Amino acid sequence: PGAYNTPEGAKSYIRGVGGNLSQILDIDLDSKISGMMNDIDDVSDWMTSQAEKLQASNIKVICMAWLRTFIESVGYNVVSTYNPPETLSANDITSLIETAQNEGVSLIIDNLQIDVEFGAEIASQVGAEHVVLTNFPGAIPTTETLSKMFRYNAEQLFNGTITWETTSALRAEK
């Protein structure tokens, strides 16, 4: 139980699984565990720095529910979430659109392993940027470890934010 898709959650699981494997297999995994923890700390520090530069806490997002803990750990303001699209009613979808419009949502964030079209449709209707994150290491090239997956996902958030800000500025000039 618990979130593995945040830096702190991942470190907890690395300690637990690594410690259990060390005991059960009677091998010393301390250096491997330490290396993984350092990688997580490095990417966490980078994410925090980038999020502060972009003032992510001021960026309102709607995301697939299973991504919420990661997105909030990066520093974004999650105003609403949605479950897998096939479970949503027409009222649920209408409510998401209204929330996005009323809150001035910047990003709509889908989970690659669930659906990537649902968020794109909502984003196009409300003028938000669509972002797709992955929940599993290795699902996308260069994401073979949790730390690399965190970096990839954070880059998607940061790039989406920059694109949304640029697009919004261009719209304002018209």
PDB file of C-alpha atoms in Angstrom:
ATOM      1  CA  PRO A   1       0.000   0.000   0.000  1.00  0.00           C
ATOM      2  CA  GLY A   2       0.992   3.582  -0.514  1.00  0.00           C
ATOM      3  CA  ALA A   3       2.308   5.705  -3.337  1.00  0.00           C
ATOM      4  CA  TYR A   4       5.432   4.564  -5.122  1.00  0.00           C
ATOM      5  CA  ASN A   5       5.177   7.257  -7.784  1.00  0.00           C
ATOM      6  CA  THR A   6       6.645  10.076  -5.712  1.00  0.00           C
ATOM      7  CA  PRO A   7      10.296  10.434  -4.736  1.00  0.00           C
ATOM      8  CA  GLU A   8       9.579   9.826  -1.046  1.00  0.00           C
ATOM      9  CA  GLY A   9       7.277   6.907  -1.780  1.00  0.00           C
ATOM     10  CA  ALA A  10       9.826   5.366  -4.141  1.00  0.00           C
ATOM     11  CA  LYS A  11      12.568   5.653  -1.540  1.00  0.00           C
ATOM     12  CA  SER A  12      10.363   3.888   0.989  1.00  0.00           C
ATOM     13  CA  TYR A  13       9.766   1.015  -1.417  1.00  0.00           C
ATOM     14  CA  ILE A  14      13.433   0.814  -2.405  1.00  0.00           C
ATOM     15  CA  ARG A  15      14.407   0.521   1.258  1.00  0.00           C
ATOM     16  CA  GLY A  16      11.703  -2.075   1.950  1.00  0.00           C
ATOM     17  CA  VAL A  17      12.149  -4.249  -1.105  1.00  0.00           C
ATOM     18  CA  GLY A  18      15.929  -3.939  -1.052  1.00  0.00           C
ATOM     19  CA  GLY A  19      16.093  -4.845   2.619  1.00  0.00           C
ATOM     20  CA  ASN A  20      13.779  -7.822   2.188  1.00  0.00           C
ATOM     21  CA  LEU A  21      15.702  -9.120  -0.828  1.00  0.00           C
ATOM     22  CA  SER A  22      18.981  -8.728   1.043  1.00  0.00           C
ATOM     23  CA  GLN A  23      17.637 -10.856   3.896  1.00  0.00           C
ATOM     24  CA  ILE A  24      15.827 -13.475   1.836  1.00  0.00           C
ATOM     25  CA  LEU A  25      18.626 -13.948  -0.696  1.00  0.00           C
ATOM     26  CA  ASP A  26      21.378 -13.394   1.866  1.00  0.00           C
ATOM     27  CA  ILE A  27      23.178 -10.877  -0.356  1.00  0.00           C
ATOM     28  CA  ASP A  28      24.442  -7.378   0.272  1.00  0.00           C
ATOM     29  CA  LEU A  29      22.414  -4.885  -1.752  1.00  0.00           C
ATOM     30  CA  ASP A  30      23.437  -1.832   0.275  1.00  0.00           C
ATOM     31  CA  SER A  31      25.425  -0.199  -2.545  1.00  0.00           C
ATOM     32  CA  LYS A  32      22.625  -0.816  -5.072  1.00  0.00           C
ATOM     33  CA  ILE A  33      20.029   0.575  -2.657  1.00  0.00           C
ATOM     34  CA  SER A  34      22.226   3.586  -1.904  1.00  0.00           C
ATOM     35  CA  GLY A  35      22.753   4.270  -5.615  1.00  0.00           C
ATOM     36  CA  MET A  36      19.038   4.110  -6.314  1.00  0.00           C
ATOM     37  CA  MET A  37      18.293   6.407  -3.377  1.00  0.00           C
ATOM     38  CA  ASN A  38      20.885   8.917  -4.602  1.00  0.00           C
ATOM     39  CA  ASP A  39      19.347   8.846  -8.093  1.00  0.00           C
ATOM     40  CA  ILE A  40      15.910   9.545  -6.613  1.00  0.00           C
ATOM     41  CA  ASP A  41      17.290  12.391  -4.472  1.00  0.00           C
ATOM     42  CA  ASP A  42      19.048  13.923  -7.490  1.00  0.00           C
ATOM     43  CA  VAL A  43      15.936  13.908  -9.659  1.00  0.00           C
ATOM     44  CA  SER A  44      13.810  15.162  -6.743  1.00  0.00           C
ATOM     45  CA  ASP A  45      16.146  18.127  -6.217  1.00  0.00           C
ATOM     46  CA  TRP A  46      16.072  18.889  -9.949  1.00  0.00           C
ATOM     47  CA  MET A  47      12.260  18.683 -10.049  1.00  0.00           C
ATOM     48  CA  THR A  48      11.943  21.035  -7.076  1.00  0.00           C
ATOM     49  CA  SER A  49      14.314  23.549  -8.650  1.00  0.00           C
ATOM     50  CA  GLN A  50      12.544  23.500 -12.018  1.00  0.00           C
ATOM     51  CA  ALA A  51       9.092  23.683 -10.423  1.00  0.00           C
ATOM     52  CA  GLU A  52      10.126  26.760  -8.434  1.00  0.00           C
ATOM     53  CA  LYS A  53      11.462  28.460 -11.587  1.00  0.00           C
ATOM     54  CA  LEU A  54       8.159  27.809 -13.366  1.00  0.00           C
ATOM     55  CA  GLN A  55       6.087  28.648 -10.286  1.00  0.00           C
ATOM     56  CA  ALA A  56       4.306  25.317 -10.669  1.00  0.00           C
ATOM     57  CA  SER A  57       2.242  25.905  -7.532  1.00  0.00           C
ATOM     58  CA  ASN A  58       0.363  28.588  -9.495  1.00  0.00           C
ATOM     59  CA  ILE A  59      -0.408  26.198 -12.350  1.00  0.00           C
ATOM     60  CA  LYS A  60      -3.832  24.575 -12.063  1.00  0.00           C
ATOM     61  CA  VAL A  61      -4.255  21.126 -13.541  1.00  0.00           C
ATOM     62  CA  ILE A  62      -6.792  18.361 -13.954  1.00  0.00           C
ATOM     63  CA  CYS A  63      -5.342  14.878 -14.132  1.00  0.00           C
ATOM     64  CA  MET A  64      -6.090  11.193 -14.246  1.00  0.00           C
ATOM     65  CA  ALA A  65      -6.556  10.219 -10.591  1.00  0.00           C
ATOM     66  CA  TRP A  66      -3.650   7.770 -10.423  1.00  0.00           C
ATOM     67  CA  LEU A  67      -1.183  10.529 -11.320  1.00  0.00           C
ATOM     68  CA  ARG A  68      -2.283  12.992  -8.652  1.00  0.00           C
ATOM     69  CA  THR A  69       0.333  12.153  -6.011  1.00  0.00           C
ATOM     70  CA  PHE A  70       3.221  12.525  -8.451  1.00  0.00           C
ATOM     71  CA  ILE A  71       1.923  15.790  -9.920  1.00  0.00           C
ATOM     72  CA  GLU A  72       1.382  17.274  -6.466  1.00  0.00           C
ATOM     73  CA  SER A  73       4.834  16.078  -5.363  1.00  0.00           C
ATOM     74  CA  VAL A  74       6.306  18.114  -8.217  1.00  0.00           C
ATOM     75  CA  GLY A  75       4.409  21.149  -6.926  1.00  0.00           C
ATOM     76  CA  TYR A  76       1.444  21.584  -9.264  1.00  0.00           C
ATOM     77  CA  ASN A  77      -2.027  22.589  -8.060  1.00  0.00           C
ATOM     78  CA  VAL A  78      -4.423  19.719  -8.853  1.00  0.00           C
ATOM     79  CA  VAL A  79      -7.971  21.131  -8.863  1.00  0.00           C
ATOM     80  CA  SER A  80      -9.732  17.965 -10.018  1.00  0.00           C
ATOM     81  CA  THR A  81      -9.074  14.380 -11.066  1.00  0.00           C
ATOM     82  CA  TYR A  82     -10.855  11.807 -13.184  1.00  0.00           C
ATOM     83  CA  ASN A  83     -11.035   8.045 -13.169  1.00  0.00           C
ATOM     84  CA  PRO A  84     -10.581   5.895 -16.278  1.00  0.00           C
ATOM     85  CA  PRO A  85     -12.719   7.505 -19.000  1.00  0.00           C
ATOM     86  CA  GLU A  86     -14.843   4.416 -19.565  1.00  0.00           C
ATOM     87  CA  THR A  87     -16.154   4.796 -15.983  1.00  0.00           C
ATOM     88  CA  LEU A  88     -17.225   8.432 -16.401  1.00  0.00           C
ATOM     89  CA  SER A  89     -20.788   9.568 -16.992  1.00  0.00           C
ATOM     90  CA  ALA A  90     -21.784  12.476 -19.220  1.00  0.00           C
ATOM     91  CA  ASN A  91     -22.310  14.518 -16.026  1.00  0.00           C
ATOM     92  CA  ASP A  92     -18.771  13.673 -14.844  1.00  0.00           C
ATOM     93  CA  ILE A  93     -17.329  14.905 -18.135  1.00  0.00           C
ATOM     94  CA  THR A  94     -19.457  18.067 -18.097  1.00  0.00           C
ATOM     95  CA  SER A  95     -18.302  18.744 -14.539  1.00  0.00           C
ATOM     96  CA  LEU A  96     -14.635  18.363 -15.546  1.00  0.00           C
ATOM     97  CA  ILE A  97     -15.088  20.806 -18.421  1.00  0.00           C
ATOM     98  CA  GLU A  98     -16.848  23.313 -16.163  1.00  0.00           C
ATOM     99  CA  THR A  99     -14.147  22.993 -13.502  1.00  0.00           C
ATOM    100  CA  ALA A 100     -11.429  23.498 -16.105  1.00  0.00           C
ATOM    101  CA  GLN A 101     -13.131  26.619 -17.427  1.00  0.00           C
ATOM    102  CA  ASN A 102     -14.037  28.069 -14.021  1.00  0.00           C
ATOM    103  CA  GLU A 103     -10.601  27.401 -12.496  1.00  0.00           C
ATOM    104  CA  GLY A 104      -8.576  28.508 -15.513  1.00  0.00           C
ATOM    105  CA  VAL A 105      -6.863  25.128 -15.797  1.00  0.00           C
ATOM    106  CA  SER A 106      -3.577  25.150 -17.714  1.00  0.00           C
ATOM    107  CA  LEU A 107      -2.880  21.421 -18.104  1.00  0.00           C
ATOM    108  CA  ILE A 108      -5.009  18.324 -18.620  1.00  0.00           C
ATOM    109  CA  ILE A 109      -2.892  15.273 -17.819  1.00  0.00           C
ATOM    110  CA  ASP A 110      -3.544  11.749 -19.056  1.00  0.00           C
ATOM    111  CA  ASN A 111      -2.006   8.448 -17.982  1.00  0.00           C
ATOM    112  CA  LEU A 112      -0.376   6.633 -20.915  1.00  0.00           C
ATOM    113  CA  GLN A 113      -1.433   3.244 -19.564  1.00  0.00           C
ATOM    114  CA  ILE A 114      -5.111   4.231 -19.372  1.00  0.00           C
ATOM    115  CA  ASP A 115      -6.041   6.617 -22.199  1.00  0.00           C
ATOM    116  CA  VAL A 116      -4.410   9.487 -24.057  1.00  0.00           C
ATOM    117  CA  GLU A 117      -7.352  10.756 -26.096  1.00  0.00           C
ATOM    118  CA  PHE A 118      -9.722  11.704 -23.281  1.00  0.00           C
ATOM    119  CA  GLY A 119      -7.530  14.455 -21.860  1.00  0.00           C
ATOM    120  CA  ALA A 120      -6.664  15.724 -25.324  1.00  0.00           C
ATOM    121  CA  GLU A 121     -10.362  16.263 -26.079  1.00  0.00           C
ATOM    122  CA  ILE A 122     -10.977  18.092 -22.784  1.00  0.00           C
ATOM    123  CA  ALA A 123      -7.837  20.220 -23.284  1.00  0.00           C
ATOM    124  CA  SER A 124      -8.927  21.240 -26.781  1.00  0.00           C
ATOM    125  CA  GLN A 125     -12.355  22.277 -25.480  1.00  0.00           C
ATOM    126  CA  VAL A 126     -11.030  24.448 -22.647  1.00  0.00           C
ATOM    127  CA  GLY A 127      -7.820  25.889 -24.147  1.00  0.00           C
ATOM    128  CA  ALA A 128      -5.483  23.908 -21.897  1.00  0.00           C
ATOM    129  CA  GLU A 129      -2.327  22.055 -22.828  1.00  0.00           C
ATOM    130  CA  HIS A 130      -2.530  18.249 -22.983  1.00  0.00           C
ATOM    131  CA  VAL A 131       0.217  16.257 -21.233  1.00  0.00           C
ATOM    132  CA  VAL A 132       0.706  12.492 -21.060  1.00  0.00           C
ATOM    133  CA  LEU A 133       2.640  10.834 -18.220  1.00  0.00           C
ATOM    134  CA  THR A 134       3.581   7.218 -17.666  1.00  0.00           C
ATOM    135  CA  ASN A 135       2.987   5.186 -14.531  1.00  0.00           C
ATOM    136  CA  PHE A 136       5.562   2.486 -15.252  1.00  0.00           C
ATOM    137  CA  PRO A 137       9.324   2.597 -15.742  1.00  0.00           C
ATOM    138  CA  GLY A 138      10.378   1.296 -19.142  1.00  0.00           C
ATOM    139  CA  ALA A 139       7.073   2.048 -20.865  1.00  0.00           C
ATOM    140  CA  ILE A 140       8.797   4.795 -22.866  1.00  0.00           C
ATOM    141  CA  PRO A 141      12.423   4.770 -24.049  1.00  0.00           C
ATOM    142  CA  THR A 142      14.860   6.285 -21.514  1.00  0.00           C
ATOM    143  CA  THR A 143      12.515   5.591 -18.579  1.00  0.00           C
ATOM    144  CA  GLU A 144      13.993   2.266 -17.424  1.00  0.00           C
ATOM    145  CA  THR A 145      14.253   3.252 -13.746  1.00  0.00           C
ATOM    146  CA  LEU A 146      11.974   5.098 -11.345  1.00  0.00           C
ATOM    147  CA  SER A 147      14.310   8.085 -11.258  1.00  0.00           C
ATOM    148  CA  LYS A 148      14.402   8.255 -15.067  1.00  0.00           C
ATOM    149  CA  MET A 149      10.625   7.893 -15.198  1.00  0.00           C
ATOM    150  CA  PHE A 150      10.244  10.732 -12.666  1.00  0.00           C
ATOM    151  CA  ARG A 151      12.535  12.933 -14.775  1.00  0.00           C
ATOM    152  CA  TYR A 152      10.643  12.102 -17.960  1.00  0.00           C
ATOM    153  CA  ASN A 153       7.260  12.824 -16.347  1.00  0.00           C
ATOM    154  CA  ALA A 154       8.483  16.067 -14.808  1.00  0.00           C
ATOM    155  CA  GLU A 155       9.909  17.154 -18.175  1.00  0.00           C
ATOM    156  CA  GLN A 156       6.495  16.539 -19.745  1.00  0.00           C
ATOM    157  CA  LEU A 157       4.871  18.709 -17.073  1.00  0.00           C
ATOM    158  CA  PHE A 158       7.459  21.470 -17.413  1.00  0.00           C
ATOM    159  CA  ASN A 159       7.363  21.447 -21.223  1.00  0.00           C
ATOM    160  CA  GLY A 160       3.560  21.493 -21.157  1.00  0.00           C
ATOM    161  CA  THR A 161       3.649  24.460 -18.793  1.00  0.00           C
ATOM    162  CA  ILE A 162       6.060  26.383 -21.016  1.00  0.00           C
ATOM    163  CA  THR A 163       3.959  25.627 -24.102  1.00  0.00           C
ATOM    164  CA  TRP A 164       0.770  26.710 -22.317  1.00  0.00           C
ATOM    165  CA  GLU A 165       2.391  29.945 -21.117  1.00  0.00           C
ATOM    166  CA  THR A 166       3.719  30.737 -24.591  1.00  0.00           C
ATOM    167  CA  THR A 167       0.407  29.945 -26.265  1.00  0.00           C
ATOM    168  CA  SER A 168      -1.497  32.017 -23.694  1.00  0.00           C
ATOM    169  CA  ALA A 169       0.816  34.973 -24.258  1.00  0.00           C
ATOM    170  CA  LEU A 170       0.298  34.763 -28.023  1.00  0.00           C
ATOM    171  CA  ARG A 171      -3.484  34.617 -27.582  1.00  0.00           C
ATOM    172  CA  ALA A 172      -3.353  37.688 -25.338  1.00  0.00           C
ATOM    173  CA  GLU A 173      -1.507  39.668 -28.025  1.00  0.00           C
ATOM    174  CA  LYS A 174      -4.320  39.229 -30.560  1.00  0.00           C
TER     175      LYS A 174
END
